[in-house]
PDB file of C-alpha atoms and ligand atoms in Angstrom:
ATOM      1  CA  MET A   1     -52.746  98.160 -61.427  1.00 61.00           C
ATOM      2  CA  LEU A   2     -55.418 100.066 -63.361  1.00 68.00           C
ATOM      3  CA  GLN A   3     -57.703 100.407 -60.332  1.00 78.00           C
ATOM      4  CA  CYS A   4     -60.794  98.904 -61.880  1.00 85.00           C
ATOM      5  CA  ASN A   5     -63.898  98.847 -59.706  1.00 89.00           C
ATOM      6  CA  CYS A   6     -65.313  95.358 -59.238  1.00 93.00           C
ATOM      7  CA  SER A   7     -68.898  95.171 -57.944  1.00 94.00           C
ATOM      8  CA  ILE A   8     -70.399  92.294 -55.982  1.00 94.00           C
ATOM      9  CA  PHE A   9     -74.166  92.172 -55.489  1.00 94.00           C
ATOM     10  CA  GLY A  10     -75.446  89.656 -52.959  1.00 94.00           C
ATOM     11  CA  ASP A  11     -79.074  88.682 -52.371  1.00 92.00           C
ATOM     12  CA  GLU A  12     -79.736  88.524 -48.647  1.00 90.00           C
ATOM     13  CA  THR A  13     -82.409  85.846 -48.978  1.00 92.00           C
ATOM     14  CA  THR A  14     -81.027  83.461 -51.582  1.00 92.00           C
ATOM     15  CA  ARG A  15     -77.336  84.173 -50.796  1.00 93.00           C
ATOM     16  CA  GLU A  16     -76.705  84.294 -54.520  1.00 94.00           C
ATOM     17  CA  ALA A  17     -74.227  86.805 -55.871  1.00 95.00           C
ATOM     18  CA  LEU A  18     -73.455  88.519 -59.121  1.00 96.00           C
ATOM     19  CA  VAL A  19     -69.881  89.671 -59.706  1.00 96.00           C
ATOM     20  CA  ILE A  20     -69.277  92.416 -62.235  1.00 97.00           C
ATOM     21  CA  ASP A  21     -65.836  93.053 -63.776  1.00 96.00           C
ATOM     22  CA  PRO A  22     -63.471  90.808 -61.830  1.00 95.00           C
ATOM     23  CA  GLY A  23     -60.303  92.359 -63.241  1.00 89.00           C
ATOM     24  CA  ASP A  24     -57.807  90.893 -60.835  1.00 89.00           C
ATOM     25  CA  GLN A  25     -57.293  90.178 -57.118  1.00 91.00           C
ATOM     26  CA  ILE A  26     -59.692  87.251 -57.226  1.00 94.00           C
ATOM     27  CA  ASP A  27     -58.547  86.183 -53.749  1.00 93.00           C
ATOM     28  CA  ARG A  28     -60.040  89.396 -52.403  1.00 94.00           C
ATOM     29  CA  VAL A  29     -63.282  88.815 -54.297  1.00 95.00           C
ATOM     30  CA  LEU A  30     -63.495  85.263 -52.945  1.00 96.00           C
ATOM     31  CA  ALA A  31     -62.837  86.511 -49.418  1.00 96.00           C
ATOM     32  CA  VAL A  32     -65.758  88.965 -49.661  1.00 95.00           C
ATOM     33  CA  LEU A  33     -68.023  86.211 -51.001  1.00 96.00           C
ATOM     34  CA  ALA A  34     -66.982  83.828 -48.204  1.00 96.00           C
ATOM     35  CA  LYS A  35     -67.403  86.475 -45.536  1.00 96.00           C
ATOM     36  CA  HIS A  36     -71.019  87.037 -46.565  1.00 95.00           C
ATOM     37  CA  GLY A  37     -71.773  83.375 -47.341  1.00 96.00           C
ATOM     38  CA  LEU A  38     -72.510  84.126 -50.998  1.00 96.00           C
ATOM     39  CA  ARG A  39     -72.531  81.764 -53.959  1.00 96.00           C
ATOM     40  CA  VAL A  40     -71.768  83.300 -57.367  1.00 96.00           C
ATOM     41  CA  LYS A  41     -74.593  82.857 -59.855  1.00 95.00           C
ATOM     42  CA  ALA A  42     -73.100  84.878 -62.683  1.00 96.00           C
ATOM     43  CA  ILE A  43     -69.977  86.793 -63.661  1.00 97.00           C
ATOM     44  CA  VAL A  44     -70.782  89.782 -65.854  1.00 97.00           C
ATOM     45  CA  ILE A  45     -68.201  91.639 -67.930  1.00 97.00           C
ATOM     46  CA  THR A  46     -68.973  95.220 -68.982  1.00 98.00           C
ATOM     47  CA  HIS A  47     -66.323  95.064 -71.735  1.00 97.00           C
ATOM     48  CA  ALA A  48     -63.288  93.023 -72.695  1.00 97.00           C
ATOM     49  CA  HIS A  49     -60.461  95.248 -71.484  1.00 95.00           C
ATOM     50  CA  ILE A  50     -57.955  93.336 -69.404  1.00 94.00           C
ATOM     51  CA  ASP A  51     -58.570  95.337 -66.235  1.00 93.00           C
ATOM     52  CA  HIS A  52     -62.249  94.330 -66.319  1.00 95.00           C
ATOM     53  CA  ILE A  53     -62.034  90.741 -67.541  1.00 95.00           C
ATOM     54  CA  GLY A  54     -58.549  89.620 -66.483  1.00 94.00           C
ATOM     55  CA  GLY A  55     -59.751  87.642 -63.464  1.00 95.00           C
ATOM     56  CA  ALA A  56     -62.831  86.074 -65.069  1.00 96.00           C
ATOM     57  CA  ALA A  57     -61.224  82.699 -65.815  1.00 96.00           C
ATOM     58  CA  LYS A  58     -59.883  82.395 -62.285  1.00 96.00           C
ATOM     59  CA  LEU A  59     -63.194  83.378 -60.685  1.00 97.00           C
ATOM     60  CA  LYS A  60     -65.099  80.995 -62.943  1.00 97.00           C
ATOM     61  CA  ALA A  61     -62.721  78.150 -62.060  1.00 97.00           C
ATOM     62  CA  ALA A  62     -63.202  78.866 -58.364  1.00 97.00           C
ATOM     63  CA  THR A  63     -66.985  79.223 -58.438  1.00 97.00           C
ATOM     64  CA  GLY A  64     -68.291  77.401 -61.532  1.00 97.00           C
ATOM     65  CA  ALA A  65     -70.376  80.471 -62.404  1.00 97.00           C
ATOM     66  CA  PRO A  66     -71.059  81.310 -66.060  1.00 97.00           C
ATOM     67  CA  VAL A  67     -69.472  84.357 -67.683  1.00 98.00           C
ATOM     68  CA  TYR A  68     -71.680  86.873 -69.517  1.00 98.00           C
ATOM     69  CA  MET A  69     -70.249  89.290 -72.065  1.00 98.00           C
ATOM     70  CA  ASN A  70     -71.485  91.063 -75.184  1.00 98.00           C
ATOM     71  CA  ALA A  71     -70.387  89.110 -78.268  1.00 98.00           C
ATOM     72  CA  ARG A  72     -69.167  92.268 -80.003  1.00 98.00           C
ATOM     73  CA  ASP A  73     -66.207  92.311 -77.612  1.00 97.00           C
ATOM     74  CA  GLN A  74     -65.173  88.730 -78.356  1.00 97.00           C
ATOM     75  CA  GLU A  75     -62.463  89.825 -80.773  1.00 96.00           C
ATOM     76  CA  LEU A  76     -60.975  92.159 -78.167  1.00 95.00           C
ATOM     77  CA  TYR A  77     -60.993  89.307 -75.684  1.00 96.00           C
ATOM     78  CA  ASP A  78     -59.322  87.015 -78.212  1.00 96.00           C
ATOM     79  CA  HIS A  79     -56.487  89.554 -78.288  1.00 95.00           C
ATOM     80  CA  ILE A  80     -56.092  89.878 -74.554  1.00 95.00           C
ATOM     81  CA  GLY A  81     -52.437  88.895 -75.001  1.00 95.00           C
ATOM     82  CA  THR A  82     -51.912  92.102 -76.993  1.00 94.00           C
ATOM     83  CA  GLN A  83     -53.562  94.139 -74.247  1.00 93.00           C
ATOM     84  CA  ALA A  84     -51.295  92.491 -71.679  1.00 94.00           C
ATOM     85  CA  ALA A  85     -48.236  93.234 -73.807  1.00 94.00           C
ATOM     86  CA  TRP A  86     -49.173  96.937 -74.121  1.00 90.00           C
ATOM     87  CA  LEU A  87     -49.364  97.181 -70.373  1.00 90.00           C
ATOM     88  CA  GLY A  88     -46.322  95.030 -69.760  1.00 92.00           C
ATOM     89  CA  VAL A  89     -48.242  92.584 -67.590  1.00 91.00           C
ATOM     90  CA  GLU A  90     -48.540  88.817 -67.766  1.00 90.00           C
ATOM     91  CA  GLU A  91     -51.296  87.496 -70.026  1.00 94.00           C
ATOM     92  CA  PRO A  92     -54.129  86.215 -67.847  1.00 93.00           C
ATOM     93  CA  GLU A  93     -55.757  82.855 -68.413  1.00 93.00           C
ATOM     94  CA  SER A  94     -58.764  83.104 -70.774  1.00 94.00           C
ATOM     95  CA  THR A  95     -62.151  81.467 -70.499  1.00 95.00           C
ATOM     96  CA  GLU A  96     -65.072  80.632 -72.741  1.00 96.00           C
ATOM     97  CA  ILE A  97     -67.880  83.161 -72.655  1.00 97.00           C
ATOM     98  CA  ASP A  98     -70.919  81.165 -71.547  1.00 97.00           C
ATOM     99  CA  ALA A  99     -73.721  83.535 -72.390  1.00 96.00           C
ATOM    100  CA  PRO A 100     -74.152  86.701 -74.420  1.00 96.00           C
ATOM    101  CA  ALA A 101     -74.978  89.944 -72.631  1.00 97.00           C
ATOM    102  CA  ASP A 102     -77.240  91.485 -75.238  1.00 96.00           C
ATOM    103  CA  GLY A 103     -78.784  94.925 -75.009  1.00 95.00           C
ATOM    104  CA  GLY A 104     -82.427  94.627 -74.003  1.00 95.00           C
ATOM    105  CA  GLY A 105     -81.750  91.467 -72.011  1.00 96.00           C
ATOM    106  CA  THR A 106     -82.341  91.112 -68.293  1.00 96.00           C
ATOM    107  CA  LEU A 107     -80.569  89.078 -65.650  1.00 94.00           C
ATOM    108  CA  VAL A 108     -83.021  88.269 -62.902  1.00 91.00           C
ATOM    109  CA  PHE A 109     -81.315  87.799 -59.646  1.00 83.00           C
ATOM    110  CA  GLY A 110     -83.089  87.365 -56.322  1.00 78.00           C
ATOM    111  CA  GLU A 111     -85.713  90.073 -56.316  1.00 80.00           C
ATOM    112  CA  SER A 112     -83.709  92.407 -58.514  1.00 87.00           C
ATOM    113  CA  ALA A 113     -83.564  92.688 -62.268  1.00 94.00           C
ATOM    114  CA  PHE A 114     -80.344  93.760 -63.958  1.00 96.00           C
ATOM    115  CA  HIS A 115     -81.216  95.318 -67.304  1.00 98.00           C
ATOM    116  CA  ILE A 116     -78.483  95.088 -69.907  1.00 98.00           C
ATOM    117  CA  LEU A 117     -77.973  98.315 -71.868  1.00 98.00           C
ATOM    118  CA  HIS A 118     -75.742  98.069 -74.923  1.00 98.00           C
ATOM    119  CA  THR A 119     -73.656 101.253 -74.731  1.00 98.00           C
ATOM    120  CA  PRO A 120     -71.013 101.008 -77.469  1.00 98.00           C
ATOM    121  CA  GLY A 121     -68.327 103.637 -77.935  1.00 98.00           C
ATOM    122  CA  HIS A 122     -65.559 102.812 -75.459  1.00 98.00           C
ATOM    123  CA  THR A 123     -65.586  99.374 -77.093  1.00 97.00           C
ATOM    124  CA  GLN A 124     -68.124  97.933 -79.512  1.00 97.00           C
ATOM    125  CA  GLY A 125     -69.424  95.448 -76.965  1.00 98.00           C
ATOM    126  CA  SER A 126     -69.555  97.758 -73.944  1.00 98.00           C
ATOM    127  CA  ILE A 127     -72.598  97.287 -71.747  1.00 98.00           C
ATOM    128  CA  SER A 128     -74.003  99.069 -68.723  1.00 98.00           C
ATOM    129  CA  LEU A 129     -76.277  97.477 -66.144  1.00 98.00           C
ATOM    130  CA  TRP A 130     -79.337  99.281 -64.833  1.00 98.00           C
ATOM    131  CA  ILE A 131     -80.784  97.965 -61.584  1.00 96.00           C
ATOM    132  CA  PRO A 132     -84.075  99.798 -60.919  1.00 96.00           C
ATOM    133  CA  ALA A 133     -84.649  98.137 -57.526  1.00 93.00           C
ATOM    134  CA  GLU A 134     -81.356  99.617 -56.326  1.00 94.00           C
ATOM    135  CA  ASN A 135     -81.641 102.823 -58.363  1.00 97.00           C
ATOM    136  CA  LYS A 136     -78.113 102.032 -59.500  1.00 97.00           C
ATOM    137  CA  LEU A 137     -76.257 101.992 -62.793  1.00 98.00           C
ATOM    138  CA  ILE A 138     -73.080 100.014 -63.358  1.00 98.00           C
ATOM    139  CA  ALA A 139     -71.514 102.077 -66.122  1.00 98.00           C
ATOM    140  CA  GLY A 140     -68.333 100.176 -67.002  1.00 97.00           C
ATOM    141  CA  ASP A 141     -65.951 102.546 -68.799  1.00 97.00           C
ATOM    142  CA  THR A 142     -68.745 104.417 -70.589  1.00 98.00           C
ATOM    143  CA  LEU A 143     -69.493 107.139 -68.022  1.00 98.00           C
ATOM    144  CA  PHE A 144     -67.310 108.432 -65.198  1.00 97.00           C
ATOM    145  CA  ARG A 145     -67.661 111.228 -62.683  1.00 97.00           C
ATOM    146  CA  ASP A 146     -66.706 114.331 -64.722  1.00 97.00           C
ATOM    147  CA  SER A 147     -65.511 112.243 -67.645  1.00 97.00           C
ATOM    148  CA  ILE A 148     -66.373 109.606 -70.229  1.00 97.00           C
ATOM    149  CA  GLY A 149     -64.568 106.536 -71.493  1.00 97.00           C
ATOM    150  CA  ARG A 150     -61.624 106.915 -73.851  1.00 96.00           C
ATOM    151  CA  THR A 151     -62.328 106.093 -77.469  1.00 97.00           C
ATOM    152  CA  ASP A 152     -58.802 105.987 -78.904  1.00 94.00           C
ATOM    153  CA  LEU A 153     -58.323 102.239 -78.384  1.00 91.00           C
ATOM    154  CA  PRO A 154     -59.381  99.561 -80.923  1.00 88.00           C
ATOM    155  CA  GLY A 155     -63.166  99.488 -81.260  1.00 90.00           C
ATOM    156  CA  GLY A 156     -63.537 102.970 -79.783  1.00 95.00           C
ATOM    157  CA  ASP A 157     -65.837 105.555 -81.385  1.00 97.00           C
ATOM    158  CA  SER A 158     -66.190 109.055 -79.933  1.00 96.00           C
ATOM    159  CA  ARG A 159     -69.553 109.850 -81.552  1.00 96.00           C
ATOM    160  CA  GLU A 160     -70.988 106.507 -80.592  1.00 97.00           C
ATOM    161  CA  ILE A 161     -70.100 106.810 -76.908  1.00 98.00           C
ATOM    162  CA  LEU A 162     -71.898 110.173 -76.727  1.00 97.00           C
ATOM    163  CA  ARG A 163     -74.895 108.710 -78.496  1.00 97.00           C
ATOM    164  CA  SER A 164     -74.941 105.806 -76.033  1.00 98.00           C
ATOM    165  CA  ILE A 165     -74.678 108.071 -73.008  1.00 98.00           C
ATOM    166  CA  HIS A 166     -77.342 110.510 -74.167  1.00 97.00           C
ATOM    167  CA  SER A 167     -79.851 107.966 -75.391  1.00 97.00           C
ATOM    168  CA  LYS A 168     -79.448 105.193 -72.833  1.00 98.00           C
ATOM    169  CA  LEU A 169     -77.917 106.608 -69.651  1.00 98.00           C
ATOM    170  CA  LEU A 170     -78.990 110.243 -69.282  1.00 97.00           C
ATOM    171  CA  THR A 171     -82.576 109.079 -69.771  1.00 97.00           C
ATOM    172  CA  LEU A 172     -82.416 107.231 -66.424  1.00 98.00           C
ATOM    173  CA  PRO A 173     -83.671 108.943 -63.245  1.00 98.00           C
ATOM    174  CA  GLU A 174     -81.489 111.860 -62.160  1.00 98.00           C
ATOM    175  CA  THR A 175     -81.184 110.354 -58.693  1.00 98.00           C
ATOM    176  CA  ALA A 176     -79.743 107.116 -60.060  1.00 98.00           C
ATOM    177  CA  ILE A 177     -76.359 106.290 -58.549  1.00 98.00           C
ATOM    178  CA  VAL A 178     -73.686 105.665 -61.142  1.00 98.00           C
ATOM    179  CA  VAL A 179     -70.938 103.170 -60.309  1.00 97.00           C
ATOM    180  CA  PRO A 180     -68.245 103.717 -62.942  1.00 97.00           C
ATOM    181  CA  GLY A 181     -65.525 101.288 -63.936  1.00 96.00           C
ATOM    182  CA  HIS A 182     -62.923 103.570 -62.395  1.00 95.00           C
ATOM    183  CA  GLY A 183     -63.026 106.309 -59.772  1.00 95.00           C
ATOM    184  CA  PRO A 184     -65.770 107.521 -57.452  1.00 96.00           C
ATOM    185  CA  ASN A 185     -69.515 107.056 -57.771  1.00 97.00           C
ATOM    186  CA  THR A 186     -71.715 109.833 -59.079  1.00 98.00           C
ATOM    187  CA  THR A 187     -75.357 110.336 -60.113  1.00 98.00           C
ATOM    188  CA  ILE A 188     -77.044 110.772 -63.476  1.00 98.00           C
ATOM    189  CA  GLY A 189     -78.246 114.240 -62.428  1.00 97.00           C
ATOM    190  CA  ARG A 190     -74.775 115.400 -61.472  1.00 97.00           C
ATOM    191  CA  GLU A 191     -73.211 114.246 -64.730  1.00 97.00           C
ATOM    192  CA  LYS A 192     -76.038 115.764 -66.773  1.00 96.00           C
ATOM    193  CA  GLU A 193     -75.361 119.090 -65.146  1.00 95.00           C
ATOM    194  CA  ARG A 194     -71.587 119.089 -64.688  1.00 95.00           C
ATOM    195  CA  ASN A 195     -69.815 116.553 -66.864  1.00 97.00           C
ATOM    196  CA  PRO A 196     -67.794 118.723 -69.289  1.00 96.00           C
ATOM    197  CA  PHE A 197     -67.951 116.076 -72.015  1.00 96.00           C
ATOM    198  CA  LEU A 198     -71.762 116.103 -72.089  1.00 94.00           C
ATOM    199  CA  GLN A 199     -72.454 119.818 -72.285  1.00 88.00           C
ATOM    200  CA  ARG A 200     -72.229 120.502 -75.984  1.00 67.00           C
ATOM    201  CA  PHE A 201     -75.271 118.541 -77.118  1.00 52.00           C
TER     202      PHE A 201
HETATM  203 ZN1   ZN B   1     -61.932  99.871 -70.640  1.00 52.25          ZN
END
Protein backbone atom coordinates (compact mmCIF):
# COMPACT_ATOMS: atom_id res chain seq x y z
CA MET A 1 0.00 0.00 0.00
CA LEU A 2 2.81 2.44 0.82
CA GLN A 3 4.89 1.43 -2.21
CA CYS A 4 8.07 0.59 -0.36
CA ASN A 5 11.02 -0.45 -2.49
CA CYS A 6 12.37 -3.88 -1.57
CA SER A 7 15.86 -4.70 -2.88
CA ILE A 8 17.21 -8.17 -3.57
CA PHE A 9 20.93 -8.61 -4.19
CA GLY A 10 22.02 -11.99 -5.53
CA ASP A 11 25.60 -13.24 -5.88
CA GLU A 12 26.01 -14.93 -9.24
CA THR A 13 28.68 -17.33 -8.00
CA THR A 14 27.45 -18.39 -4.57
CA ARG A 15 23.72 -17.94 -5.36
CA GLU A 16 23.34 -16.28 -1.99
CA ALA A 17 20.98 -13.36 -1.64
CA LEU A 18 20.44 -10.44 0.66
CA VAL A 19 16.92 -9.03 0.92
CA ILE A 20 16.51 -5.47 2.13
CA ASP A 21 13.18 -4.14 3.47
CA PRO A 22 10.67 -6.90 2.76
CA GLY A 23 7.62 -4.80 3.59
CA ASP A 24 4.96 -7.04 2.15
CA GLN A 25 4.19 -9.20 -0.91
CA ILE A 26 6.57 -11.90 0.25
CA ASP A 27 5.19 -14.26 -2.41
CA ARG A 28 6.61 -11.93 -5.04
CA VAL A 29 9.97 -11.79 -3.27
CA LEU A 30 10.07 -15.59 -3.05
CA ALA A 31 9.18 -15.87 -6.74
CA VAL A 32 12.13 -13.64 -7.69
CA LEU A 33 14.46 -15.68 -5.47
CA ALA A 34 13.22 -18.96 -6.98
CA LYS A 35 13.48 -17.65 -10.52
CA HIS A 36 17.16 -16.84 -10.02
CA GLY A 37 17.94 -19.89 -7.86
CA LEU A 38 18.92 -17.73 -4.88
CA ARG A 39 19.12 -18.68 -1.22
CA VAL A 40 18.60 -15.86 1.30
CA LYS A 41 21.58 -15.34 3.58
CA ALA A 42 20.30 -12.29 5.41
CA ILE A 43 17.26 -10.04 5.70
CA VAL A 44 18.23 -6.44 6.42
CA ILE A 45 15.81 -3.81 7.70
CA THR A 46 16.67 -0.14 7.14
CA HIS A 47 14.21 0.93 9.87
CA ALA A 48 11.23 -0.44 11.75
CA HIS A 49 8.35 1.19 9.90
CA ILE A 50 5.69 -1.31 8.94
CA ASP A 51 6.11 -0.81 5.20
CA HIS A 52 9.78 -1.81 5.47
CA ILE A 53 9.62 -4.58 8.07
CA GLY A 54 6.07 -5.92 7.77
CA GLY A 55 7.05 -9.00 5.76
CA ALA A 56 10.22 -9.88 7.69
CA ALA A 57 8.64 -12.59 9.84
CA LYS A 58 7.06 -14.27 6.83
CA LEU A 59 10.27 -14.14 4.78
CA LYS A 60 12.30 -15.45 7.70
CA ALA A 61 9.85 -18.33 8.21
CA ALA A 62 10.09 -19.20 4.52
CA THR A 63 13.87 -18.98 4.22
CA GLY A 64 15.37 -19.42 7.71
CA ALA A 65 17.53 -16.33 7.12
CA PRO A 66 18.46 -14.09 10.07
CA VAL A 67 17.01 -10.60 10.39
CA TYR A 68 19.35 -7.63 10.90
CA MET A 69 18.11 -4.33 12.31
CA ASN A 70 19.56 -1.48 14.35
CA ALA A 71 18.66 -1.97 18.02
CA ARG A 72 17.58 1.66 18.37
CA ASP A 73 14.47 0.83 16.35
CA GLN A 74 13.46 -2.10 18.56
CA GLU A 75 10.93 -0.02 20.46
CA LEU A 76 9.28 1.09 17.22
CA TYR A 77 9.12 -2.52 16.13
CA ASP A 78 7.60 -3.52 19.47
CA HIS A 79 4.80 -1.08 18.66
CA ILE A 80 4.16 -2.30 15.15
CA GLY A 81 0.53 -2.89 16.17
CA THR A 82 0.16 0.87 16.70
CA GLN A 83 1.64 1.55 13.27
CA ALA A 84 -0.80 -0.93 11.74
CA ALA A 85 -3.71 0.72 13.55
CA TRP A 86 -2.73 4.20 12.26
CA LEU A 87 -2.78 2.88 8.74
CA GLY A 88 -5.88 0.77 9.24
CA VAL A 89 -4.12 -2.41 8.16
CA GLU A 90 -3.84 -5.79 9.85
CA GLU A 91 -0.95 -6.16 12.28
CA PRO A 92 1.72 -8.32 10.66
CA GLU A 93 3.36 -11.20 12.46
CA SER A 94 6.52 -10.11 14.33
CA THR A 95 9.87 -11.83 14.56
CA GLU A 96 12.93 -11.78 16.77
CA ILE A 97 15.74 -9.60 15.49
CA ASP A 98 18.69 -11.98 15.13
CA ALA A 99 21.55 -9.57 14.76
CA PRO A 100 22.14 -5.86 15.29
CA ALA A 101 22.87 -3.67 12.28
CA ASP A 102 25.31 -1.27 13.89
CA GLY A 103 26.86 1.72 12.18
CA GLY A 104 30.43 0.91 11.18
CA GLY A 105 29.60 -2.76 10.70
CA THR A 106 29.94 -4.62 7.43
CA LEU A 107 27.98 -7.50 5.96
CA VAL A 108 30.23 -9.44 3.65
CA PHE A 109 28.31 -11.15 0.97
CA GLY A 110 29.86 -12.96 -1.98
CA GLU A 111 32.49 -10.58 -3.24
CA SER A 112 30.66 -7.49 -2.08
CA ALA A 113 30.77 -5.69 1.23
CA PHE A 114 27.67 -3.91 2.51
CA HIS A 115 28.78 -1.15 4.87
CA ILE A 116 26.22 -0.21 7.49
CA LEU A 117 25.87 3.55 7.98
CA HIS A 118 23.84 4.65 10.99
CA THR A 119 21.77 7.55 9.63
CA PRO A 120 19.32 8.54 12.38
CA GLY A 121 16.69 11.22 11.88
CA HIS A 122 13.75 9.54 10.12
CA THR A 123 13.87 7.08 13.02
CA GLN A 124 16.55 6.67 15.66
CA GLY A 125 17.66 3.31 14.29
CA SER A 126 17.60 4.18 10.58
CA ILE A 127 20.49 2.75 8.60
CA SER A 128 21.70 3.09 5.04
CA LEU A 129 23.79 0.51 3.21
CA TRP A 130 26.77 1.51 1.10
CA ILE A 131 27.98 -1.06 -1.40
CA PRO A 132 31.24 0.22 -2.95
CA ALA A 133 31.57 -2.70 -5.39
CA GLU A 134 28.22 -1.73 -6.90
CA ASN A 135 28.66 2.02 -6.37
CA LYS A 136 25.21 1.88 -4.81
CA LEU A 137 23.58 3.26 -1.69
CA ILE A 138 20.43 1.79 -0.18
CA ALA A 139 19.07 4.86 1.58
CA GLY A 140 15.94 3.59 3.35
CA ASP A 141 13.70 6.57 4.15
CA THR A 142 16.62 8.91 4.85
CA LEU A 143 17.21 10.32 1.35
CA PHE A 144 14.86 10.42 -1.62
CA ARG A 145 15.06 11.93 -5.08
CA ASP A 146 14.27 15.62 -4.44
CA SER A 147 13.25 14.95 -0.86
CA ILE A 148 14.27 13.58 2.53
CA GLY A 149 12.53 11.35 5.04
CA ARG A 150 9.75 12.76 7.20
CA THR A 151 10.69 13.47 10.79
CA ASP A 152 7.27 14.08 12.35
CA LEU A 153 6.73 10.46 13.44
CA PRO A 154 7.93 9.02 16.79
CA GLY A 155 11.73 8.97 16.90
CA GLY A 156 12.03 11.53 14.11
CA ASP A 157 14.45 14.46 14.37
CA SER A 158 14.73 17.05 11.60
CA ARG A 159 18.20 18.32 12.55
CA GLU A 160 19.54 14.83 12.96
CA ILE A 161 18.41 13.63 9.54
CA LEU A 162 20.22 16.56 7.89
CA ARG A 163 23.31 15.85 9.93
CA SER A 164 23.18 12.19 8.87
CA ILE A 165 22.73 13.03 5.21
CA HIS A 166 25.48 15.64 5.11
CA SER A 167 28.05 13.73 7.12
CA LYS A 168 27.45 10.17 5.95
CA LEU A 169 25.72 10.21 2.56
CA LEU A 170 26.80 13.34 0.67
CA THR A 171 30.40 12.36 1.39
CA LEU A 172 30.00 9.31 -0.89
CA PRO A 173 31.05 9.53 -4.56
CA GLU A 174 28.83 11.82 -6.62
CA THR A 175 28.28 9.04 -9.14
CA ALA A 176 26.91 6.69 -6.48
CA ILE A 177 23.43 5.44 -7.32
CA VAL A 178 20.93 6.02 -4.55
CA VAL A 179 18.11 3.50 -4.13
CA PRO A 180 15.60 5.16 -1.80
CA GLY A 181 12.94 3.45 0.26
CA HIS A 182 10.26 4.98 -1.93
CA GLY A 183 10.21 6.41 -5.44
CA PRO A 184 12.80 6.47 -8.21
CA ASN A 185 16.55 6.05 -7.95
CA THR A 186 18.85 9.04 -8.02
CA THR A 187 22.56 9.80 -7.50
CA ILE A 188 24.47 11.52 -4.72
CA GLY A 189 25.63 14.21 -7.16
CA ARG A 190 22.11 14.99 -8.31
CA GLU A 191 20.76 15.33 -4.78
CA LYS A 192 23.72 17.45 -3.70
CA GLU A 193 22.96 19.84 -6.51
CA ARG A 194 19.17 19.78 -6.71
CA ASN A 195 17.53 18.42 -3.58
CA PRO A 196 15.69 21.46 -2.15
CA PHE A 197 16.01 20.15 1.41
CA LEU A 198 19.81 20.08 1.24
CA GLN A 199 20.54 23.52 -0.14
CA ARG A 200 20.57 25.67 2.96
CA PHE A 201 23.67 24.24 4.62
ZN1 LIG B 1 9.79 5.02 7.15
